[in-house]
PDB file of C-alpha atoms in Angstrom:
ATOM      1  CA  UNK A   1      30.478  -7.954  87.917  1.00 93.00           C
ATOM      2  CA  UNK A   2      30.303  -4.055  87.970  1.00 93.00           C
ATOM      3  CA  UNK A   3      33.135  -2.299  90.224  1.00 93.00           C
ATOM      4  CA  UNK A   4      30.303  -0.791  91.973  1.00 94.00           C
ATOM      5  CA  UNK A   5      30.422   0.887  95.332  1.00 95.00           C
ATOM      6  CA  UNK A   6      30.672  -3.082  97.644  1.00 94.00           C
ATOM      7  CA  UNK A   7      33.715  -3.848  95.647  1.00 97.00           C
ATOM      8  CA  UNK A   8      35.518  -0.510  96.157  1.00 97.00           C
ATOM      9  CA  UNK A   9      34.528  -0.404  99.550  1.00 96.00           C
ATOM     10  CA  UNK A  10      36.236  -3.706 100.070  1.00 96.00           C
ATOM     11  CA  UNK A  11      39.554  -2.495  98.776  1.00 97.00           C
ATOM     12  CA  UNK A  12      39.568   0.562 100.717  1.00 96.00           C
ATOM     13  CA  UNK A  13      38.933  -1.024 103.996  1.00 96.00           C
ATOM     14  CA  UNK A  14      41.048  -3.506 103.725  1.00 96.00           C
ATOM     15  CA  UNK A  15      43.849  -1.968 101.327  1.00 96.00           C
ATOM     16  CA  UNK A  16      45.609  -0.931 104.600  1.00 96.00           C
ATOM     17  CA  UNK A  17      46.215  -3.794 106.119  1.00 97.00           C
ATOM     18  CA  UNK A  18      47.186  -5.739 103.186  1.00 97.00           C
ATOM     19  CA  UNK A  19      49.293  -3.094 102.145  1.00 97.00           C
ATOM     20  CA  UNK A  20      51.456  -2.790 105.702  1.00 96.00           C
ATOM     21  CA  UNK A  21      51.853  -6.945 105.594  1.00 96.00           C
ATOM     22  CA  UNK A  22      53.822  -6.563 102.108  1.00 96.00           C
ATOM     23  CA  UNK A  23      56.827  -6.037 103.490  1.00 93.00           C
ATOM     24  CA  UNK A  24      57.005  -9.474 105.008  1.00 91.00           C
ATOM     25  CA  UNK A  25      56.601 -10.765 101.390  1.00 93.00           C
ATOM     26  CA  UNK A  26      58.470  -8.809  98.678  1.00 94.00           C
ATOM     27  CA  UNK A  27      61.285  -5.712  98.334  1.00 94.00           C
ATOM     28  CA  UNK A  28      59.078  -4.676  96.016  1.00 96.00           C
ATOM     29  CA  UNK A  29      57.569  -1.163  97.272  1.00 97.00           C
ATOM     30  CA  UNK A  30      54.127  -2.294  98.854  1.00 97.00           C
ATOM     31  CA  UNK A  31      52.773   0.844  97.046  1.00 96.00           C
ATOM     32  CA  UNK A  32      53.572  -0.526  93.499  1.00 97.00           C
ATOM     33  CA  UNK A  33      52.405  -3.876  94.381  1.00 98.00           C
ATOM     34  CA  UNK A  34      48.701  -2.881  95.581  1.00 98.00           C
ATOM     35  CA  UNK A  35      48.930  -0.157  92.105  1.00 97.00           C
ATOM     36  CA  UNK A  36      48.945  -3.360  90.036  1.00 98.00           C
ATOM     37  CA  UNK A  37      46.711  -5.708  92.085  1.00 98.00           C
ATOM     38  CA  UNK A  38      44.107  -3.135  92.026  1.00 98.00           C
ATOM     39  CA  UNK A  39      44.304  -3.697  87.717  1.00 97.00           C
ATOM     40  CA  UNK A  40      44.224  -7.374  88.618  1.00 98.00           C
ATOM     41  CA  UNK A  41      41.106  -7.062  91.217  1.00 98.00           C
ATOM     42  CA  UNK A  42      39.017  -4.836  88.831  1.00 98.00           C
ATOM     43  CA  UNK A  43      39.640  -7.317  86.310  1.00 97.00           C
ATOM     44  CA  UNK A  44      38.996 -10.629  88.083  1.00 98.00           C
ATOM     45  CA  UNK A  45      35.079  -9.160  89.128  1.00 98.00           C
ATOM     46  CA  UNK A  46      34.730  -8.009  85.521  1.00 97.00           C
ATOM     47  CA  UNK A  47      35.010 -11.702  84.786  1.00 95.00           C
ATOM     48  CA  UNK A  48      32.504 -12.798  87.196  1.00 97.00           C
ATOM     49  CA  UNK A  49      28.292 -12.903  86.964  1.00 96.00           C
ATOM     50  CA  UNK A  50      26.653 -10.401  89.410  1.00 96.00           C
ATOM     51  CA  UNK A  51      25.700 -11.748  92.750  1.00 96.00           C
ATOM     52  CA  UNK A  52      21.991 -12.337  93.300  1.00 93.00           C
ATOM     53  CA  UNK A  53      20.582 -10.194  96.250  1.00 88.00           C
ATOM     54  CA  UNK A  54      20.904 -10.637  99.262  1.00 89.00           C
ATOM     55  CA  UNK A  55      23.644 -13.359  98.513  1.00 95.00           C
ATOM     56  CA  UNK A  56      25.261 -13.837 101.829  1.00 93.00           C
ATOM     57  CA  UNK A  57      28.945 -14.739 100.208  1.00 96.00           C
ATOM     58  CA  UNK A  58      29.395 -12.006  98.202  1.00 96.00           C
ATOM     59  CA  UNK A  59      31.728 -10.103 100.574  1.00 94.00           C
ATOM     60  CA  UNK A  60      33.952 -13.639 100.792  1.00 96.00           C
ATOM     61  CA  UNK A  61      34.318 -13.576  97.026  1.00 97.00           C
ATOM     62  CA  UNK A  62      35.256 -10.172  97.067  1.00 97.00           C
ATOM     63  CA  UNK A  63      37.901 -11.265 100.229  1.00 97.00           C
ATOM     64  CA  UNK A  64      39.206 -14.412  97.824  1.00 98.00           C
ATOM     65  CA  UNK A  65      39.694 -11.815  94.682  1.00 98.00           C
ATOM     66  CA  UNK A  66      41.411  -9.253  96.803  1.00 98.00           C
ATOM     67  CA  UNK A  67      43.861 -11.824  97.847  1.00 98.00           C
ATOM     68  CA  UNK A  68      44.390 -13.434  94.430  1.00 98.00           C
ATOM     69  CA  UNK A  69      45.044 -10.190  92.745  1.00 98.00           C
ATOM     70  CA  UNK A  70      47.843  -9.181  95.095  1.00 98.00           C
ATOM     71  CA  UNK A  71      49.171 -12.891  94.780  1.00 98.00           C
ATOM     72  CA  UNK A  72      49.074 -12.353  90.831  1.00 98.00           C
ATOM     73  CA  UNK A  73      50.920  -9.081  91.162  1.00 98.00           C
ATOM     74  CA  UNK A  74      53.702 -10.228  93.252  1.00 97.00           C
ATOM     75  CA  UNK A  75      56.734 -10.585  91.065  1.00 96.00           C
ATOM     76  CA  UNK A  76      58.201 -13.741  92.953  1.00 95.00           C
ATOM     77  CA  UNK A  77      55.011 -16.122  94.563  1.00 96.00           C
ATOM     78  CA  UNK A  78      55.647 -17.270  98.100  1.00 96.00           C
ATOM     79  CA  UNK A  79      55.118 -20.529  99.842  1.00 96.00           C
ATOM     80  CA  UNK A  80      51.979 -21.230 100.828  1.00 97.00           C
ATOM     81  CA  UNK A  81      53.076 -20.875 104.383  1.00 97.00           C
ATOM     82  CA  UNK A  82      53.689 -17.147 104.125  1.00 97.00           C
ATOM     83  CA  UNK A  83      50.734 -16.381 101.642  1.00 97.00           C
ATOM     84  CA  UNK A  84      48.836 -18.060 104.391  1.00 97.00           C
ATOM     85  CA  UNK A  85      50.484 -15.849 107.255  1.00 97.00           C
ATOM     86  CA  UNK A  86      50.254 -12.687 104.891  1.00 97.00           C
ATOM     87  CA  UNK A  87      46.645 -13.385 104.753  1.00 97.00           C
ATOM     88  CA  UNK A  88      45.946 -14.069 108.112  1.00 96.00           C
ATOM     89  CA  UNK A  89      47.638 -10.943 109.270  1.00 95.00           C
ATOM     90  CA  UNK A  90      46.357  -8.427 107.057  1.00 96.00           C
ATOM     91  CA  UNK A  91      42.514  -9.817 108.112  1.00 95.00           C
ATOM     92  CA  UNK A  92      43.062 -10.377 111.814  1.00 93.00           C
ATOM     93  CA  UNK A  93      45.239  -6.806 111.690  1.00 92.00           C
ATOM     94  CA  UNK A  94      42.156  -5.157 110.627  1.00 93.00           C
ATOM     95  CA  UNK A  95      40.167  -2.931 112.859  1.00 92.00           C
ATOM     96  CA  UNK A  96      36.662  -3.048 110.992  1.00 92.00           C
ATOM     97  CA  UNK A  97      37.325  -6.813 110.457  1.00 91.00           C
ATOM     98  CA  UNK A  98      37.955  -7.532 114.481  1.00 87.00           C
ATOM     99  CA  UNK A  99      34.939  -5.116 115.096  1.00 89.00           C
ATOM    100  CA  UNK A 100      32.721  -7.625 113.043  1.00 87.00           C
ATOM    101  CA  UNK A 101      34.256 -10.740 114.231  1.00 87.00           C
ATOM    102  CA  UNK A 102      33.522  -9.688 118.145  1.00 79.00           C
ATOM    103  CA  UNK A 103      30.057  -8.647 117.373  1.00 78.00           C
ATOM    104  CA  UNK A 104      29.276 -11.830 115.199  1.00 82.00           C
ATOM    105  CA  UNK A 105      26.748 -14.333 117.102  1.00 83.00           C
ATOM    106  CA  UNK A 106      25.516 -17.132 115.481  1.00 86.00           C
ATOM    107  CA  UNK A 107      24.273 -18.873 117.881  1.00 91.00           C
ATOM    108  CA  UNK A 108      21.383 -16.625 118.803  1.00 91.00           C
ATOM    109  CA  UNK A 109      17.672 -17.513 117.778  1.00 91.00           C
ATOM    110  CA  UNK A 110      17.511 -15.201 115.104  1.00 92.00           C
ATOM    111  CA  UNK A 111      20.694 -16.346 113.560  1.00 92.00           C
ATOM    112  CA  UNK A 112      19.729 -19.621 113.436  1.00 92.00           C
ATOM    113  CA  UNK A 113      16.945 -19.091 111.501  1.00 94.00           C
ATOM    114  CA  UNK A 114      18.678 -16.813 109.112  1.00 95.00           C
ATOM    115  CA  UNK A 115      21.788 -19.180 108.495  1.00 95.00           C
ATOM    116  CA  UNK A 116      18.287 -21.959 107.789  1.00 96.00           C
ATOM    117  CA  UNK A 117      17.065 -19.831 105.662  1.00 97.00           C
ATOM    118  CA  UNK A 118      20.405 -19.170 104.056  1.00 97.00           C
ATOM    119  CA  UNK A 119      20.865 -22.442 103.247  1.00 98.00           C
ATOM    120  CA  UNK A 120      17.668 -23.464 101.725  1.00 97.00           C
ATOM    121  CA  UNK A 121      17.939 -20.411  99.428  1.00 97.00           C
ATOM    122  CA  UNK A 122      21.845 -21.374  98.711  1.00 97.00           C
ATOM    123  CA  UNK A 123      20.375 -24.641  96.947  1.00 97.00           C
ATOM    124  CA  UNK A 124      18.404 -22.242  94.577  1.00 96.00           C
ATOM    125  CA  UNK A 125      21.087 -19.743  93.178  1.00 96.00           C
ATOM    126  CA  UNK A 126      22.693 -19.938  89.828  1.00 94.00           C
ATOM    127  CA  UNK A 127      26.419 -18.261  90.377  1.00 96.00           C
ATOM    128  CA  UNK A 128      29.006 -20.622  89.664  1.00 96.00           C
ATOM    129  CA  UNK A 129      31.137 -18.761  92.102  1.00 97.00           C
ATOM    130  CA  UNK A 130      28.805 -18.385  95.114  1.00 97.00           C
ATOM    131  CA  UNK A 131      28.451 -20.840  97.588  1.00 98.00           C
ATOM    132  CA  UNK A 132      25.895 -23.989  98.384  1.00 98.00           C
ATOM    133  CA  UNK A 133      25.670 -25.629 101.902  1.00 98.00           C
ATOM    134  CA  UNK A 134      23.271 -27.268 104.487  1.00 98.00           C
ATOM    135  CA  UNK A 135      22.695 -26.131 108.101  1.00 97.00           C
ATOM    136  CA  UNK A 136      22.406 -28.513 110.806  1.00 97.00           C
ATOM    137  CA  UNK A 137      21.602 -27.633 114.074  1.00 95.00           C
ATOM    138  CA  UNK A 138      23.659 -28.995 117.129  1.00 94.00           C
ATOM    139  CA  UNK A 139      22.081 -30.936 120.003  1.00 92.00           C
ATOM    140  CA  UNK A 140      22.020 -27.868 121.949  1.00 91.00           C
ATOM    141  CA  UNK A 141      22.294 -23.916 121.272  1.00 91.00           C
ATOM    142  CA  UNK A 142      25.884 -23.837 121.210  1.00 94.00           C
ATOM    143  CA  UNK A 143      26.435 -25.713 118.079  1.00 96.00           C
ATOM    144  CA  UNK A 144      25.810 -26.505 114.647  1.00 96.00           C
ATOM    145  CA  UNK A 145      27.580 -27.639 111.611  1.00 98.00           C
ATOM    146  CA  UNK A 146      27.653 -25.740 107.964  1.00 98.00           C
ATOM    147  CA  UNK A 147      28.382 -27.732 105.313  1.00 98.00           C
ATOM    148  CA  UNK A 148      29.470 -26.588 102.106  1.00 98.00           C
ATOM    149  CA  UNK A 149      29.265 -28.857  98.538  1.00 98.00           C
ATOM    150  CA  UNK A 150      30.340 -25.507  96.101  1.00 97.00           C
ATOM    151  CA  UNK A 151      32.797 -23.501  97.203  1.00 98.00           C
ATOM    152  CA  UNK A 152      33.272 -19.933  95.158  1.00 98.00           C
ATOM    153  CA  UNK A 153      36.828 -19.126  96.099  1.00 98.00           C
ATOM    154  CA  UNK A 154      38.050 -22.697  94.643  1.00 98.00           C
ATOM    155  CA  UNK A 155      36.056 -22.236  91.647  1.00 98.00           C
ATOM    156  CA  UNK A 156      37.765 -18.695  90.790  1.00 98.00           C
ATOM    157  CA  UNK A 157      41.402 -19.892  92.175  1.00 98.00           C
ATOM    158  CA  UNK A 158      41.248 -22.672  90.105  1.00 98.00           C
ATOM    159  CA  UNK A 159      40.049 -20.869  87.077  1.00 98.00           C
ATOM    160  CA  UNK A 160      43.246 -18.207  87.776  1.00 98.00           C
ATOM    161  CA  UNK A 161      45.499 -21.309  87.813  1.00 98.00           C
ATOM    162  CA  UNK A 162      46.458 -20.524  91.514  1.00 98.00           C
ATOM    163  CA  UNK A 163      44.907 -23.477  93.162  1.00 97.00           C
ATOM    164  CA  UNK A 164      48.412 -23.685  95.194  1.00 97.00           C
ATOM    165  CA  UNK A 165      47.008 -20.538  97.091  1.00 97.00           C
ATOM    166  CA  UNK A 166      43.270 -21.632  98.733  1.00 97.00           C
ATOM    167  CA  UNK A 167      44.055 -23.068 101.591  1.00 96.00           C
ATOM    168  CA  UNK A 168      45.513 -19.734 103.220  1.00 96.00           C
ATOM    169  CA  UNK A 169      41.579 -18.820 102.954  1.00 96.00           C
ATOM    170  CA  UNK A 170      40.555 -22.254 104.374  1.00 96.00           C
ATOM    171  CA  UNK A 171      42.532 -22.175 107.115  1.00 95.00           C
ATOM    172  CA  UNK A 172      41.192 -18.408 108.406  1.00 95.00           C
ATOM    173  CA  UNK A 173      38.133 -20.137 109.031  1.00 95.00           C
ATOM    174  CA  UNK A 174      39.843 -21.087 112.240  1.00 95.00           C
ATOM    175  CA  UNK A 175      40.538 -17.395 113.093  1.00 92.00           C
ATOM    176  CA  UNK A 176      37.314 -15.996 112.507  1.00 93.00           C
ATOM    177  CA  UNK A 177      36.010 -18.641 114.766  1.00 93.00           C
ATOM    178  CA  UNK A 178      38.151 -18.055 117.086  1.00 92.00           C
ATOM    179  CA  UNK A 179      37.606 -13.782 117.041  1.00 90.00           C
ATOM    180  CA  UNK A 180      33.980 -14.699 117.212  1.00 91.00           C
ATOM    181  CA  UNK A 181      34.120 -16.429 120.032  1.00 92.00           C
ATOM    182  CA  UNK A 182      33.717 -20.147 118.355  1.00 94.00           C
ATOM    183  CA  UNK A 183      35.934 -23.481 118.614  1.00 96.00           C
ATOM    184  CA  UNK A 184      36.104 -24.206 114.844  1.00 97.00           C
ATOM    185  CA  UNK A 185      36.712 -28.051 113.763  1.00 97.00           C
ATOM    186  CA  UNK A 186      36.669 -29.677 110.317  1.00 97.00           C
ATOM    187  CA  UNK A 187      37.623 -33.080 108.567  1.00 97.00           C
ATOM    188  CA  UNK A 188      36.959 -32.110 104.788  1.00 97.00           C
ATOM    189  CA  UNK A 189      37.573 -29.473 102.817  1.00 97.00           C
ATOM    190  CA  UNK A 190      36.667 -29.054  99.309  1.00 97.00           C
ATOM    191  CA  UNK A 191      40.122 -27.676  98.514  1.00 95.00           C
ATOM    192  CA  UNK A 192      42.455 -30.249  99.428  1.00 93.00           C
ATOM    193  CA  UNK A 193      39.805 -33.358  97.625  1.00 95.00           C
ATOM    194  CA  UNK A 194      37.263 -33.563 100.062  1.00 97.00           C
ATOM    195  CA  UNK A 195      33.276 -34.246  99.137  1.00 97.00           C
ATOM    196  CA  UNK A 196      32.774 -31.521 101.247  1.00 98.00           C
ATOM    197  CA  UNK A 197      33.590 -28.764 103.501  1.00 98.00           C
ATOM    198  CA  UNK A 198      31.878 -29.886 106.965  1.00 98.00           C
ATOM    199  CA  UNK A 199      32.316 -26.836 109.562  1.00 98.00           C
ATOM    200  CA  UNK A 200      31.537 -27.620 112.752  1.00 97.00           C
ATOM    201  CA  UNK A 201      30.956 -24.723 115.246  1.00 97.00           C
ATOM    202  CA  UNK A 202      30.508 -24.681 119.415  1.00 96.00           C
ATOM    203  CA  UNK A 203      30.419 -21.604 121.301  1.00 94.00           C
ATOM    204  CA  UNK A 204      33.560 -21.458 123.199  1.00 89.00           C
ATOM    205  CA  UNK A 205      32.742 -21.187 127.182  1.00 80.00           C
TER     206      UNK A 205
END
């Protein structure tokens, strides 16, 4: 994948927030740390097929290599608990992020039928690292379930030998849901051995 301008883009809006939450992590100067993960990030895309248009997951790749490349730079690897934590902060602590989240509605008409469409055309696409999944509607307007069979960010996790490390992007699922006005529940996930990852969403009243 070409460093083009959606993958710098990513690490400048989010470089700030991931930088600040550092300090919770390592003594290492956050500066130095983000100087080497940037090496790491350029070089995990470089490893990875271009994203067909209008791929809907390419931003969450871009999220999951962000992550891994600061993980790979850190001198000492932390728990899972405070990877998880670091993660959560730096993406909730982010203005653009929140701005997104609060204007997200899935549930509308129109979103419906794109998340359909979405999902037929997920069934089609040839990345290994993007992402395949089914949309069902809910009995009503204020629900539906997504699930996923492929999941990109355990494909390239796994291939970086950090498997130890996915779940702190699981588990945001639950945040975003939350920020976007959603009650988020799940009983699989891909990551921890499921068959699936079945996301079920209902618009919180």
């Amino acid at each position: 994948m070409k460093y083009s301008f959606l993958p710098r883009m990513m690490w400048c809006v989010f470089q700030g927030t991931f930088t600040a939450q550092l300090r919770k992590l390592t003594t290492v100067p956050p500066k130095v740390i983000m100087r080497g993960a940037q090496k790491w990030y350029r070089g995990i895309l470089a490893s990875i097929p271009e994203f067909e248009r209008n791929d809907p997951f390419f931003i969450n790749l871009l999220s999951a290599a962000m992550l891994a490349a600061i993980y790979l730079e850190l001198p000492e690897k932390p728990p899972l608990e405070q990877i998880t934590a670091y993660y959560h902060r730096a993406m909730t602590g982010n203005s653009t992020m929140r701005l997104y989240l609060h204007h997200r509605n899935s549930y509308m008409p129109k979103a419906r039928h794109t998340l359909s469409r979405q999902a037929f055309a997920s069934q089609f696409r040839n990345n290994p690292y993007t992402w395949k999944f089914s949309y069902k509607p809910g009995p009503d307007l204020n629900s539906y379930t997504a699930t996923f069979f492929t999941c990109g960010i355990k494909r390239l996790f796994d291939e970086l030998g950090i498997s130890e490390i996915t779940p702190a992007m699981c588990t945001y699922d639950y945040g975003m849901a939350e920020l976007s006005g959603s009650v988020f529940s799940r009983h699989y996930t891909l990551a921890n051995g499921g068959p699936y990852c079945d996301c079920h969403y209902q618009r919180r009243t």
